[in-house]
């Protein structure tokens, strides 16, 4: 039965995936394409195949790289337009423009600082993305480029990629790889704290949220307190964490000075499978009790009514870039701007015009300890 369920998840998300040679560089010009340079820290082993860079096996130590990804001018928010033939057509596809290894952690930090120095002072933020289970290296990289592009983030994007094999049947291997990566993530975040970044924002997806929470749990509380003013928004997208484990993690970490944002969907098929593997225990990303999560120190964004990019409903977070400015304006109006450490207060009626609906509407339920607020949000370019 478990194999059958896994097969259903595979079939639900069986679109072409970037793997061997996926970072083959294209120098073909494309008017209107937008380039994003992403710095990379990883626990993956280097790949032998050309233009692949990292495999799904575990490396002996952290490694570092940098890649520039081009987004096509006709890109639709929430999607990654994969090329069917590499390196792809930059006028229609996501393509690599440049890629290469960095020597070590010092080179990585210098690259971060150089990228920050190239930006105006108010844009010197870092955005860290930690992917989830069943994710190939290039897949996580291209997906992050899509999120950066759709959200309009203008700071420095940093991908932390751990040794997922990108195979749906390797759940236990991936979980162990995430466990192995905790110290590496801690060291990477510490290096970013020592950088010239004004503020560091973090988004983790699926099993990556477990890695992030376990890493935060092991950081000494004094270090967390000292770095609190440098941590901006923390987003946990479709968290693949046992609800009891999450409660224990939050008790150990303590209530954050700025509420974590949890993106969940109660129709997430991948998390339903994860729950079955874990003995029927609910996962945070599909949890029914929004208010209980809010009491732990979270803003809960319920994406159940949003159409996902695939039938698993596990990657709805990829559409968050399209709604980020509107959602951010509502949070800021209620004293929850990630740039300001203000206590969460009860929400009254938003009383705000969030703009006209473009094609489809997501009902975004923002839950705080006192009030449940449902906000209609326009999704520009959403599929009909």
Coordinates of C-alpha atoms in Angstrom, one line a residue, residues 13 21 52 121 210:
X13 CA 4.5 15.5 -9.9
X21 CA 23.9 18.7 -17.2
X52 CA 25.8 19.2 -12.9
X121 CA 22.1 50.3 1.7
X210 CA 12.8 20.2 10.0

